[in-house]
Amino acid sequence: MTTKKTVYPYIPNSAPDVKAEMLRAVGAKSIDEFYAEIPANLRFKGKLNLPEPLLSEVELIRHVDGLLNTNRSTRETLSFLGGGCYQHQIPAVCDEINSRGEFLTAYAGEPYEDHGRFQALFEYQSLMAELLNMEVVNVPTYDGFQAAATALRMAARITGRTTVLLPANMGADKFSMIKEYLKPDIMIERIPYQPQNGTLDLAALKKLLNPEVAAVYFENPTYLGLIETQVEEISAAAHDTGALCVVGVEPLSLGVIQPPVEYGADIACGDIQSLGIHMHYGGGHGGFIATQDDPTFIMEFPSRLFGVAPTDVEGEYGFGDVAYERTSFAIREEGKEWVGTAAALWGITAGVYLALMGPQGMVEVGEGIMQRCRYAIQKLTELPGVKVPFDMGPHFTEFVVDFTDTGKTVADINQALLEQDIFGGVNLNRDFPELGVSALLCVTEIHTKADIDRLASSLKEVLG
Amino acid sequence: MKPIAKKPSPRRFHQARWDEPVIFELSQTGQRGVLLPPVEAEIEKQVGNPAQKLPEALRRKKPPALPEMSQNQVLRHYVRVSQETLGVDLNIDIGQGTCTMKYNPKINDQLASTPKLTELHPLQDEVTVQGILEIIYRLEGMLKEISGMDRVSLQPGAGSAAIYTNICMIRAYHASRGDAQQRDEVITTIFSHPSNAAAAKVAGYKVITLYPDPDGYPDLEALKAAVSDRTAALLITNPEDTGIFNPHIQEFVDVVHQAGGLCFYDQANANGILGITRAREAGFDACHFNLHKTFSTPHGCGGPGAGASCVTDALAPFLPVPTVEFDGQKYSLNYNRPQSIGKVRPFYGVTPNILRAYAWIMSLGADGLREVSEVAVLNNNYLLKKVLEIRGVSAPYAKGKHRIEQVRYSWEKLTAETGIHSEEMAVRIADFGMHFWTSHHPFVVPEPMTLEPTEAYSKADLDEYVAVLRQMAEEAYTNPEIIKTAPHNSTVHHTHHDPFDDPDEWAVTWRAYLRKTGQTKRE
């Protein structure tokens, strides 16, 4: 054992000779001189109480693997979990591109040294625009929650009004985030949904509408997996009172389902995790906001918007920031909300995904999910005591299963399924008590008929 | 043969120039990039095609006009485009001051790419995710130690999101004491990150921005004049974006506390002070870190990053839900926190970056973290010495003093003498395979350039960077045309900026570009 000073591989100038040479060049006796401005009473005494370091990679791998290997992933266990994070096919090229050092480690360069970053994000915006049939899409914000919250603040600024209507069939976590984000100046009212079919209560919506309402927000599909069918009626009702129609949409559904603009949405928003990004235990989210190309709308975006322009050379595309002066980078608190590091790499990834899928892939994935979903609904409703409350409506990815009549709780059922190596659905007891003893089950293109049949037979066994 | 000559300095760089079309131009009808698992015949027979039975208003009649490409084409396009981007992996990335562009260890990327993390669903039963919960819990513990705060949330998606989270907790704290209506102002400084001002404004606060005293230090007298019973909080970065540490920081905190306000330490610039000084000792109520800056996780072209909100016990009841708890046996998620501000993001945070930051700290330990800071500060002061030898550049404020981890320089003299602006220099440096950033707006430091060398660059790297700055300064005095017409060795040439601010011309998407230029489709 020696007491030799460690030269850290990540810190080249930790080598003592170099350090001494640099100190000499600066004319300092010790590094402590550089901290002269920090008063003695603010100096931390002693050594931080942290674990002993694992200096070699092999030690680090052993340690981290030791922790992570106790996890059980959806690769090992058949999962029917959704509720805002989804298991889909991830093309290998998506991972290949987002792990390239150029993209992974770049940040905020100018359009010249980072031309590629600007182009890839302009292309992401453009590919999303084709899905959404809208001409403006932002560089991604943090996640779908933030996208919805910002879309609603945009609507309030555009209309100069101070109330927004949010549906009762949205997820509780998203509602929680939006509620905090709209404080203190924007009021929220809830639009109830109809217990018999899960879609919004139009009559109640019309009663809530008044000249103070900035936006009517609804989701397609809803958090409960059902596709909202009264879309034209809702947007017309909103527009009749001068409110904007804001729709949260699952982009993966847009190969088969009309994009919101076609039924009257002024702003579309959502999460891009389904577009080629792993679940990462909830760490793979990015948010999009889309509008038409109208300065009234564009000037209210907080996010960066990359645009294309000519250069001095014929046939060259240049890129840059559109309407930068609206951002907090340019004018601090006078800008629109704020802009900062968010989810650009996931945007690039979603662009790669859409380019790989093409029009045909997006149609096939949408059709396949709806077919599997319908099959699963039919299969599970055959079980004694099991109901699917909104079973006649069209579903995308998810559906509610009501176990009330089985006499068992969702927690018990999921525990028993776990013992059979199945992750059951999201327990809805906390957030949707009106649905009784219910779970939200998720079926995507990765599920085979055998998977769904296995869920049905395991459930049959569990329910006795 | 004769010996091959040594490489000249600066190196003869040329950025990749693939002359790559926009992806829509690469489409070839009928190509497929990826196939999907087929739906079994039995399912098809039983349910038909429900998508076709969607109500008219909801059935998409025409597939989205995405490009049709083979897999290899898509890969090649994006690899080419990636090569036209300068990440930390390629360049001496010391020009993005305030952003702490350090080395992002590859081993941590490998660790984060295991299916044991990437394929975890966030709502799995807690017993199946004990490993990742333990990592979150442990990293929170490390950041408690590094900040001296009592509790940490890793839920915020990045630095500004953590600032916003802390502001929400400040608001909830005052509301819990019945003070929310009265305390409607926050105070920040112009050299604190703009998100402090902007996020506070979103949360409903009136923002008071303090300007520095003539020496560049945050102005204590200005603070005393601004503070009142309306003060909800002080939001202050330290060291500020000038690299100057505010020696009176504790007095700032005392003044605000005496007025009943809270104090929030923006620790985005913490890279030079790990293990040296902490939010706790200065008396702060909360602070935040950017895991993608100080703690080495990659910046991903602008995210995902990861933020940490760190608070004292007084603010802990307001932390976002869920918190990660450990009872000595099992890790769990706790939603039962009635005073919580609720969610600030789906689920629990940017887990791949939480894992990377955890692994980074584990690979360094307490001595290593201190070494990070000391070398970051040594590198910065070495760079300062060398840069100030260049003609036309200065380091305003705090004359003769050392700086912590970065410096906001000024090319004001060079501009006065040559007419060349810092923004033009920032374009020209692309010709050398490097980058520098000016500053946030407004340009309080005229003709700014903000450099932060971190611990990750060698003396030779710093010398190489300085040699390029020196050459550019010489050019400004002797051959300004080469700067005015830059870039020359970049992927593209001078871009015409006017369309970006003209609603009739700007085009944020390909479809908008085609419409505005009177094209239907490009073959």
PDB file of N, CA, C and O in Angstrom, chain B residues 91-123:
ATOM      1  N   ASN B  91     -14.648  18.183 -28.557  1.00  0.00           N
ATOM      2  CA  ASN B  91     -13.892  19.441 -28.518  1.00  0.00           C
ATOM      3  C   ASN B  91     -13.485  19.818 -27.105  1.00  0.00           C
ATOM      4  O   ASN B  91     -13.913  19.221 -26.121  1.00  0.00           O
ATOM      5  N   ILE B  92     -12.605  20.815 -27.040  1.00  0.00           N
ATOM      6  CA  ILE B  92     -12.181  21.349 -25.742  1.00  0.00           C
ATOM      7  C   ILE B  92     -13.304  22.275 -25.312  1.00  0.00           C
ATOM      8  O   ILE B  92     -13.327  23.454 -25.639  1.00  0.00           O
ATOM      9  N   ASP B  93     -14.270  21.692 -24.602  1.00  0.00           N
ATOM     10  CA  ASP B  93     -15.575  22.342 -24.452  1.00  0.00           C
ATOM     11  C   ASP B  93     -15.586  23.265 -23.236  1.00  0.00           C
ATOM     12  O   ASP B  93     -16.386  23.096 -22.316  1.00  0.00           O
ATOM     13  N   ILE B  94     -14.695  24.240 -23.243  1.00  0.00           N
ATOM     14  CA  ILE B  94     -14.612  25.122 -22.077  1.00  0.00           C
ATOM     15  C   ILE B  94     -15.281  26.459 -22.328  1.00  0.00           C
ATOM     16  O   ILE B  94     -15.243  27.350 -21.495  1.00  0.00           O
ATOM     17  N   GLY B  95     -15.923  26.576 -23.498  1.00  0.00           N
ATOM     18  CA  GLY B  95     -16.480  27.870 -23.879  1.00  0.00           C
ATOM     19  C   GLY B  95     -17.922  28.073 -23.464  1.00  0.00           C
ATOM     20  O   GLY B  95     -18.485  29.137 -23.696  1.00  0.00           O
ATOM     21  N   GLN B  96     -18.533  27.064 -22.864  1.00  0.00           N
ATOM     22  CA  GLN B  96     -19.932  27.190 -22.473  1.00  0.00           C
ATOM     23  C   GLN B  96     -19.992  27.470 -20.975  1.00  0.00           C
ATOM     24  O   GLN B  96     -20.397  26.620 -20.179  1.00  0.00           O
ATOM     25  N   GLY B  97     -19.546  28.670 -20.601  1.00  0.00           N
ATOM     26  CA  GLY B  97     -19.561  29.025 -19.182  1.00  0.00           C
ATOM     27  C   GLY B  97     -20.954  28.938 -18.602  1.00  0.00           C
ATOM     28  O   GLY B  97     -21.945  29.062 -19.318  1.00  0.00           O
ATOM     29  N   THR B  98     -21.004  28.704 -17.318  1.00  0.00           N
ATOM     30  CA  THR B  98     -22.199  28.452 -16.487  1.00  0.00           C
ATOM     31  C   THR B  98     -22.753  27.043 -16.681  1.00  0.00           C
ATOM     32  O   THR B  98     -23.609  26.625 -15.924  1.00  0.00           O
ATOM     33  N   CYS B  99     -22.265  26.328 -17.698  1.00  0.00           N
ATOM     34  CA  CYS B  99     -22.897  25.040 -18.026  1.00  0.00           C
ATOM     35  C   CYS B  99     -22.050  23.834 -17.618  1.00  0.00           C
ATOM     36  O   CYS B  99     -22.505  22.701 -17.715  1.00  0.00           O
ATOM     37  N   THR B 100     -20.821  24.075 -17.179  1.00  0.00           N
ATOM     38  CA  THR B 100     -19.984  23.011 -16.620  1.00  0.00           C
ATOM     39  C   THR B 100     -19.899  21.807 -17.558  1.00  0.00           C
ATOM     40  O   THR B 100     -20.355  20.711 -17.256  1.00  0.00           O
ATOM     41  N   MET B 101     -19.296  22.069 -18.718  1.00  0.00           N
ATOM     42  CA  MET B 101     -19.180  21.014 -19.727  1.00  0.00           C
ATOM     43  C   MET B 101     -17.971  20.135 -19.400  1.00  0.00           C
ATOM     44  O   MET B 101     -16.884  20.321 -19.937  1.00  0.00           O
ATOM     45  N   LYS B 102     -18.180  19.178 -18.535  1.00  0.00           N
ATOM     46  CA  LYS B 102     -17.070  18.309 -18.150  1.00  0.00           C
ATOM     47  C   LYS B 102     -17.175  16.971 -18.859  1.00  0.00           C
ATOM     48  O   LYS B 102     -18.151  16.704 -19.572  1.00  0.00           O
ATOM     49  N   TYR B 103     -16.178  16.169 -18.654  1.00  0.00           N
ATOM     50  CA  TYR B 103     -16.188  14.818 -19.241  1.00  0.00           C
ATOM     51  C   TYR B 103     -17.353  14.010 -18.671  1.00  0.00           C
ATOM     52  O   TYR B 103     -17.597  14.023 -17.468  1.00  0.00           O
ATOM     53  N   ASN B 104     -18.049  13.311 -19.554  1.00  0.00           N
ATOM     54  CA  ASN B 104     -19.169  12.448 -19.156  1.00  0.00           C
ATOM     55  C   ASN B 104     -18.701  10.999 -19.257  1.00  0.00           C
ATOM     56  O   ASN B 104     -18.643  10.447 -20.353  1.00  0.00           O
ATOM     57  N   PRO B 105     -18.347  10.384 -18.138  1.00  0.00           N
ATOM     58  CA  PRO B 105     -17.692   9.065 -18.217  1.00  0.00           C
ATOM     59  C   PRO B 105     -18.538   8.012 -18.941  1.00  0.00           C
ATOM     60  O   PRO B 105     -19.725   7.857 -18.689  1.00  0.00           O
ATOM     61  N   LYS B 106     -17.869   7.298 -19.823  1.00  0.00           N
ATOM     62  CA  LYS B 106     -18.541   6.291 -20.650  1.00  0.00           C
ATOM     63  C   LYS B 106     -19.059   5.129 -19.816  1.00  0.00           C
ATOM     64  O   LYS B 106     -20.074   4.528 -20.148  1.00  0.00           O
ATOM     65  N   ILE B 107     -18.328   4.823 -18.746  1.00  0.00           N
ATOM     66  CA  ILE B 107     -18.773   3.696 -17.924  1.00  0.00           C
ATOM     67  C   ILE B 107     -20.165   3.984 -17.366  1.00  0.00           C
ATOM     68  O   ILE B 107     -20.997   3.089 -17.239  1.00  0.00           O
ATOM     69  N   ASN B 108     -20.429   5.254 -17.067  1.00  0.00           N
ATOM     70  CA  ASN B 108     -21.732   5.598 -16.496  1.00  0.00           C
ATOM     71  C   ASN B 108     -22.852   5.467 -17.530  1.00  0.00           C
ATOM     72  O   ASN B 108     -23.982   5.102 -17.202  1.00  0.00           O
ATOM     73  N   ASP B 109     -22.519   5.752 -18.794  1.00  0.00           N
ATOM     74  CA  ASP B 109     -23.505   5.514 -19.863  1.00  0.00           C
ATOM     75  C   ASP B 109     -23.808   4.025 -19.972  1.00  0.00           C
ATOM     76  O   ASP B 109     -24.961   3.617 -20.155  1.00  0.00           O
ATOM     77  N   GLN B 110     -22.747   3.232 -19.884  1.00  0.00           N
ATOM     78  CA  GLN B 110     -22.957   1.770 -19.962  1.00  0.00           C
ATOM     79  C   GLN B 110     -23.831   1.293 -18.810  1.00  0.00           C
ATOM     80  O   GLN B 110     -24.744   0.496 -18.996  1.00  0.00           O
ATOM     81  N   LEU B 111     -23.539   1.785 -17.622  1.00  0.00           N
ATOM     82  CA  LEU B 111     -24.322   1.353 -16.458  1.00  0.00           C
ATOM     83  C   LEU B 111     -25.791   1.740 -16.615  1.00  0.00           C
ATOM     84  O   LEU B 111     -26.687   0.990 -16.230  1.00  0.00           O
ATOM     85  N   ALA B 112     -26.027   2.917 -17.206  1.00  0.00           N
ATOM     86  CA  ALA B 112     -27.404   3.404 -17.331  1.00  0.00           C
ATOM     87  C   ALA B 112     -28.177   2.708 -18.437  1.00  0.00           C
ATOM     88  O   ALA B 112     -29.390   2.866 -18.531  1.00  0.00           O
ATOM     89  N   SER B 113     -27.470   1.940 -19.274  1.00  0.00           N
ATOM     90  CA  SER B 113     -28.175   1.327 -20.402  1.00  0.00           C
ATOM     91  C   SER B 113     -28.598  -0.119 -20.129  1.00  0.00           C
ATOM     92  O   SER B 113     -29.081  -0.803 -21.014  1.00  0.00           O
ATOM     93  N   THR B 114     -28.459  -0.565 -18.896  1.00  0.00           N
ATOM     94  CA  THR B 114     -28.890  -1.924 -18.592  1.00  0.00           C
ATOM     95  C   THR B 114     -30.420  -2.035 -18.638  1.00  0.00           C
ATOM     96  O   THR B 114     -31.122  -1.138 -18.162  1.00  0.00           O
ATOM     97  N   PRO B 115     -30.925  -3.152 -19.177  1.00  0.00           N
ATOM     98  CA  PRO B 115     -32.385  -3.367 -19.149  1.00  0.00           C
ATOM     99  C   PRO B 115     -32.931  -3.370 -17.725  1.00  0.00           C
ATOM    100  O   PRO B 115     -34.120  -3.120 -17.529  1.00  0.00           O
ATOM    101  N   LYS B 116     -32.069  -3.603 -16.750  1.00  0.00           N
ATOM    102  CA  LYS B 116     -32.511  -3.574 -15.350  1.00  0.00           C
ATOM    103  C   LYS B 116     -32.911  -2.155 -14.933  1.00  0.00           C
ATOM    104  O   LYS B 116     -33.431  -1.953 -13.842  1.00  0.00           O
ATOM    105  N   LEU B 117     -32.603  -1.181 -15.775  1.00  0.00           N
ATOM    106  CA  LEU B 117     -33.108   0.173 -15.542  1.00  0.00           C
ATOM    107  C   LEU B 117     -34.008   0.625 -16.691  1.00  0.00           C
ATOM    108  O   LEU B 117     -35.122   1.092 -16.474  1.00  0.00           O
ATOM    109  N   THR B 118     -33.510   0.446 -17.932  1.00  0.00           N
ATOM    110  CA  THR B 118     -34.265   0.996 -19.071  1.00  0.00           C
ATOM    111  C   THR B 118     -35.640   0.340 -19.205  1.00  0.00           C
ATOM    112  O   THR B 118     -36.570   0.969 -19.677  1.00  0.00           O
ATOM    113  N   GLU B 119     -35.764  -0.920 -18.801  1.00  0.00           N
ATOM    114  CA  GLU B 119     -37.034  -1.631 -18.991  1.00  0.00           C
ATOM    115  C   GLU B 119     -37.857  -1.724 -17.711  1.00  0.00           C
ATOM    116  O   GLU B 119     -38.687  -2.618 -17.553  1.00  0.00           O
ATOM    117  N   LEU B 120     -37.617  -0.820 -16.778  1.00  0.00           N
ATOM    118  CA  LEU B 120     -38.446  -0.779 -15.576  1.00  0.00           C
ATOM    119  C   LEU B 120     -39.631   0.147 -15.795  1.00  0.00           C
ATOM    120  O   LEU B 120     -39.448   1.268 -16.265  1.00  0.00           O
ATOM    121  N   HIS B 121     -40.810  -0.309 -15.429  1.00  0.00           N
ATOM    122  CA  HIS B 121     -41.978   0.573 -15.458  1.00  0.00           C
ATOM    123  C   HIS B 121     -42.101   1.247 -14.088  1.00  0.00           C
ATOM    124  O   HIS B 121     -41.946   0.596 -13.054  1.00  0.00           O
ATOM    125  N   PRO B 122     -42.405   2.551 -14.083  1.00  0.00           N
ATOM    126  CA  PRO B 122     -42.399   3.284 -12.809  1.00  0.00           C
ATOM    127  C   PRO B 122     -43.485   2.860 -11.823  1.00  0.00           C
ATOM    128  O   PRO B 122     -43.389   3.209 -10.645  1.00  0.00           O
ATOM    129  N   LEU B 123     -44.485   2.133 -12.281  1.00  0.00           N
ATOM    130  CA  LEU B 123     -45.544   1.740 -11.341  1.00  0.00           C
ATOM    131  C   LEU B 123     -45.454   0.268 -10.952  1.00  0.00           C
ATOM    132  O   LEU B 123     -46.397  -0.304 -10.406  1.00  0.00           O
TER     133      LEU B 123
END
